[in-house]
PDB file of C-alpha atoms in Angstrom:
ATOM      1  CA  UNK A   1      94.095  32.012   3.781  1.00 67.00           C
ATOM      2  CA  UNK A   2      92.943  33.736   6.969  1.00 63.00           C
ATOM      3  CA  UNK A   3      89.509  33.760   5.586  1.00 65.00           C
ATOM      4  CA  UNK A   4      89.345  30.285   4.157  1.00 68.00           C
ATOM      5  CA  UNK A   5      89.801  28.907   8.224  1.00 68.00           C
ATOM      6  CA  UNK A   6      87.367  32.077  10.051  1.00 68.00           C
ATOM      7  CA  UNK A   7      84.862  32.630   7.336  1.00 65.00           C
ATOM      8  CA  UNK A   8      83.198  34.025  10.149  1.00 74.00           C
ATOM      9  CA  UNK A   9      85.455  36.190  11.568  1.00 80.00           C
ATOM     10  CA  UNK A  10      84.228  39.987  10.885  1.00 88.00           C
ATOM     11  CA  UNK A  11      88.152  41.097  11.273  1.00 88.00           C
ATOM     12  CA  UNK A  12      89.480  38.784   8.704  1.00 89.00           C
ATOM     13  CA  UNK A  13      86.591  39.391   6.089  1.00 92.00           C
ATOM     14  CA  UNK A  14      87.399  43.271   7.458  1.00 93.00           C
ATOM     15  CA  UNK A  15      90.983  43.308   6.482  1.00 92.00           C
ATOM     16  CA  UNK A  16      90.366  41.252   2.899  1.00 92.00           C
ATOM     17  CA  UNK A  17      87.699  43.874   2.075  1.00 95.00           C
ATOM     18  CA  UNK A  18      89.487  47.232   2.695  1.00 94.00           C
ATOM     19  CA  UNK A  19      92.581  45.236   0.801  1.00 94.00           C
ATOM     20  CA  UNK A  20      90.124  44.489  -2.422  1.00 96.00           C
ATOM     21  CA  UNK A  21      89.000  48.064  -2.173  1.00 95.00           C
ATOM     22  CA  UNK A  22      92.435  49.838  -0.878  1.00 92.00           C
ATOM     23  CA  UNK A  23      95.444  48.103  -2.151  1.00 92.00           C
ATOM     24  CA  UNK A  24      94.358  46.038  -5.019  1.00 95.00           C
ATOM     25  CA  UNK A  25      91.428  48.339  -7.180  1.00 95.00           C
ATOM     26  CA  UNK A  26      88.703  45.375  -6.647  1.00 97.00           C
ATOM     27  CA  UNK A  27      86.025  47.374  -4.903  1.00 97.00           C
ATOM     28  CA  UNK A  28      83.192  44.566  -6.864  1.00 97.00           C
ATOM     29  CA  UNK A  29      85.307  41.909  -4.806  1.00 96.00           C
ATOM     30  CA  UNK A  30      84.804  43.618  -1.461  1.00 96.00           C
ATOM     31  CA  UNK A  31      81.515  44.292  -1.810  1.00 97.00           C
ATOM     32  CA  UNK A  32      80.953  40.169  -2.589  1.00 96.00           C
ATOM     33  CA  UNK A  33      82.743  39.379   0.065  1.00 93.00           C
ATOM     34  CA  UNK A  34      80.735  41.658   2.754  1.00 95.00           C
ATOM     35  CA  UNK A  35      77.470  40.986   0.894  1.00 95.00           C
ATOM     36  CA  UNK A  36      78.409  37.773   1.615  1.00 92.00           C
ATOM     37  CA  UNK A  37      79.407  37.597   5.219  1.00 93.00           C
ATOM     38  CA  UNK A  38      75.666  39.907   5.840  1.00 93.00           C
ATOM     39  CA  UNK A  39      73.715  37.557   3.833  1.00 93.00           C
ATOM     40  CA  UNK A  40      74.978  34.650   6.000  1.00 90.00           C
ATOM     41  CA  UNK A  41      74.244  36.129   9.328  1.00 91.00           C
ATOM     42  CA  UNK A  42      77.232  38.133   9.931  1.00 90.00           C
ATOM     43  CA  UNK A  43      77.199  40.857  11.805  1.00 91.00           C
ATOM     44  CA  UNK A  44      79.081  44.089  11.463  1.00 94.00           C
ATOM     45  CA  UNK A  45      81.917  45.959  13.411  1.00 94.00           C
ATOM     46  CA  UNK A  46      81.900  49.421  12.666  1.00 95.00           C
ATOM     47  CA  UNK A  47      85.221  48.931  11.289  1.00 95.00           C
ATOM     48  CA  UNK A  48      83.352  46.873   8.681  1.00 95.00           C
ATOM     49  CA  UNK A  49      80.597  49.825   8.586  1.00 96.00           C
ATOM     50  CA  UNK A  50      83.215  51.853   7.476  1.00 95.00           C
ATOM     51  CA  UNK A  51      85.102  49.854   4.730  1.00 96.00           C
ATOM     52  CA  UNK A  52      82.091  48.997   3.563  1.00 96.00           C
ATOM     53  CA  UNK A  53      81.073  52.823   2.891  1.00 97.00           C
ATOM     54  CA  UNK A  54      84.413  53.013   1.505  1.00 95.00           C
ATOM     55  CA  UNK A  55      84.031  49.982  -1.002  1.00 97.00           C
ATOM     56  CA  UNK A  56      80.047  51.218  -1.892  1.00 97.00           C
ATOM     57  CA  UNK A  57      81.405  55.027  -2.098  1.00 96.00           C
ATOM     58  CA  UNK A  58      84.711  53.591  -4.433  1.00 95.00           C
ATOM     59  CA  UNK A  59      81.834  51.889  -6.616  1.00 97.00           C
ATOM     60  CA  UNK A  60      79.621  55.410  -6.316  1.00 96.00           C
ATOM     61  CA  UNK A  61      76.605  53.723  -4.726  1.00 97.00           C
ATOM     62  CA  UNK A  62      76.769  57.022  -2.636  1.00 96.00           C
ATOM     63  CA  UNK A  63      74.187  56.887  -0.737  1.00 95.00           C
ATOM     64  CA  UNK A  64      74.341  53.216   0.189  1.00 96.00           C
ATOM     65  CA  UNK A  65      77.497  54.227   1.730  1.00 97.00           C
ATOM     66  CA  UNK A  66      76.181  57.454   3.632  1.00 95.00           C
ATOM     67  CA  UNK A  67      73.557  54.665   4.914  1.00 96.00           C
ATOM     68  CA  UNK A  68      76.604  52.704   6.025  1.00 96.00           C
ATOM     69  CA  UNK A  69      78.496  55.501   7.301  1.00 95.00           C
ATOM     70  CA  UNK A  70      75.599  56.649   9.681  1.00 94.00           C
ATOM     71  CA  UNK A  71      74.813  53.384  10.753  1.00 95.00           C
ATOM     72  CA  UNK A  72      78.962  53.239  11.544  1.00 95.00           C
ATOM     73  CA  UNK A  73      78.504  57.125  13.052  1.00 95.00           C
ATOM     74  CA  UNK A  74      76.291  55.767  15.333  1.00 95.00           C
ATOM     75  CA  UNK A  75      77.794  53.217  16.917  1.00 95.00           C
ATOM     76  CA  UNK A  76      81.352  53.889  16.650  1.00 94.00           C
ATOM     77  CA  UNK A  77      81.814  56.199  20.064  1.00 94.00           C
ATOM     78  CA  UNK A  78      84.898  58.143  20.292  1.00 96.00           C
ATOM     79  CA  UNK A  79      87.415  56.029  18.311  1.00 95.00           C
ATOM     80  CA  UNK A  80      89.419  56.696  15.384  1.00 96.00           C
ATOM     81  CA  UNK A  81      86.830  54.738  13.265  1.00 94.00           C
ATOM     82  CA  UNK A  82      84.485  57.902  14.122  1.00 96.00           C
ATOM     83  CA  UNK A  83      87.150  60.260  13.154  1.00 97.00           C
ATOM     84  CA  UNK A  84      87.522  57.714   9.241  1.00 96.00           C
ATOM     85  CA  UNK A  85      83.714  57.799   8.916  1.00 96.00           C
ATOM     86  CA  UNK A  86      83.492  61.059   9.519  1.00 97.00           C
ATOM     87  CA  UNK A  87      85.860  62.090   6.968  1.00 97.00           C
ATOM     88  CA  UNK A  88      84.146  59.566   4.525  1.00 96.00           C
ATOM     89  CA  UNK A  89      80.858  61.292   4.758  1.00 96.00           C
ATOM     90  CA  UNK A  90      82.364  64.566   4.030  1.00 97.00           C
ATOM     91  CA  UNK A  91      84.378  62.749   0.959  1.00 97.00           C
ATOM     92  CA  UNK A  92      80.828  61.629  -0.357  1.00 96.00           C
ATOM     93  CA  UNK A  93      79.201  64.728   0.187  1.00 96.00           C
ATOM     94  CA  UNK A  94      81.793  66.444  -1.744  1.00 96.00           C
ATOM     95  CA  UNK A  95      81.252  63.992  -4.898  1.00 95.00           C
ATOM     96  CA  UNK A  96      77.635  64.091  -4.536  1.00 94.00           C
ATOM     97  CA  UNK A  97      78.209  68.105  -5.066  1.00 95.00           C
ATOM     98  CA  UNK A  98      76.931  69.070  -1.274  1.00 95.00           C
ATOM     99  CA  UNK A  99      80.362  71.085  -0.942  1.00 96.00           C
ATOM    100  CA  UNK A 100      79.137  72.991   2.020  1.00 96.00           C
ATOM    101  CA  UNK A 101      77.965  69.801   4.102  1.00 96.00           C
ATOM    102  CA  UNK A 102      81.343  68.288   3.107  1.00 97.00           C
ATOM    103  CA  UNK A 103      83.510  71.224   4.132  1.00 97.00           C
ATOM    104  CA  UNK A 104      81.439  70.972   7.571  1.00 97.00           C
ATOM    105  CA  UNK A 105      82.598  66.895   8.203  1.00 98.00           C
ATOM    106  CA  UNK A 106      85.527  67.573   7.071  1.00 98.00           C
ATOM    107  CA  UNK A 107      86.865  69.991   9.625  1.00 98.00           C
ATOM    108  CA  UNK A 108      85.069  67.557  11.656  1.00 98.00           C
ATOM    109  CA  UNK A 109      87.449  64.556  10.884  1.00 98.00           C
ATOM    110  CA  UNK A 110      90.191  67.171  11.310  1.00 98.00           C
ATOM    111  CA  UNK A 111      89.261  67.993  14.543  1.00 97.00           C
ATOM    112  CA  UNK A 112      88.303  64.597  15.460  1.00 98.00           C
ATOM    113  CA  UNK A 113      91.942  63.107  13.940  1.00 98.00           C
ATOM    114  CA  UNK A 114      93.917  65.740  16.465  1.00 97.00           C
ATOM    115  CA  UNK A 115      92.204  63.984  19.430  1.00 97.00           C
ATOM    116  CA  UNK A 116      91.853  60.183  17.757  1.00 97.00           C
ATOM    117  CA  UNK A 117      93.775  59.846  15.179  1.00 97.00           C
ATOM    118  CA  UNK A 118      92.641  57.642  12.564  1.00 95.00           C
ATOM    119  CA  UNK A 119      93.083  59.432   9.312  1.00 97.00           C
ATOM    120  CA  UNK A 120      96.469  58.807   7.051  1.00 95.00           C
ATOM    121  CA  UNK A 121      98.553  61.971   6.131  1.00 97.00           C
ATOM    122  CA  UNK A 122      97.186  61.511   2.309  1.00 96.00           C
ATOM    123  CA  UNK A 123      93.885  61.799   3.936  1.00 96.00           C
ATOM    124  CA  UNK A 124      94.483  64.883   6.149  1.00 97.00           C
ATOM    125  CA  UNK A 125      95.750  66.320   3.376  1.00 97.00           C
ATOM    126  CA  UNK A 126      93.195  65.996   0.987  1.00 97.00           C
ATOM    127  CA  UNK A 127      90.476  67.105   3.718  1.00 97.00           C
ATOM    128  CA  UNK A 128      92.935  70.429   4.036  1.00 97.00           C
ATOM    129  CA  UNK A 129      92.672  71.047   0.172  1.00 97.00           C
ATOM    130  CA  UNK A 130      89.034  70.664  -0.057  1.00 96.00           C
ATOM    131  CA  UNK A 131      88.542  73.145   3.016  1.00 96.00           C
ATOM    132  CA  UNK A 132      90.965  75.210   1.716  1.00 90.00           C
ATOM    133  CA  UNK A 133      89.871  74.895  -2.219  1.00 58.00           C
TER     134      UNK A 133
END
């Protein structure tokens, strides 16, 4: 509903797209809906940076999303969307097979999460078990 009255609005496209790609398993539905909002002139948060690396890495168009994610890296300045996108890139890396590039951004995100935040347990733990395996 939120997006049927701002179909401009990057934070309610935002939220509908990491729900599509998070919560409900429709990654191809989040990646209409930002395709969408970029094709009509929309322009993105790095929030939006992020979930759409996460929607474009859920799909494995891997290196779309490490284009995303450095674009995000770029501008996101010391937030907890730096520590998520930094955490994402080492996630990718790791599936693309560049374990030692993804060991080094994930201890990264770890570091960055103990001064920002902005990783969920499930994610700090996973990041622990990749170091660690």
């Amino acid at each position: 509903k939120a997006v049927e009255r701002n179909p401009r609005s990057a934070g309610c496209i935002n939220a509908l797209a990491w729900m599509y790609t998070e919560d409900l398993g429709k990654p191809e539905a989040a990646l209409a809906l930002l395709e969408k909002f970029v094709a009509g002139g929309g322009r993105e948060t790095v929030e939006m940076l992020d979930t759409h690396a996460a929607t474009l890495h859920r799909l494995g168009k891997l290196d779309r999303a490490k284009a995303k994610l450095t674009e995000c890296l770029a501008a996101a300045g010391q937030t907890p969307t730096l520590t998520a996108a930094t955490y994402r890139l080492g996630r990718i890396h790791w599936d693309a097979g560049n374990k030692s590039e993804a060991v080094t951004y994930l201890r990264d995100a770890l570091g960055l999460h103990k001064r920002l935040g902005g990783l969920t347990d499930a994610e700090v733990a996973t990041a622990q078990s990749l170091i660690g395996g």
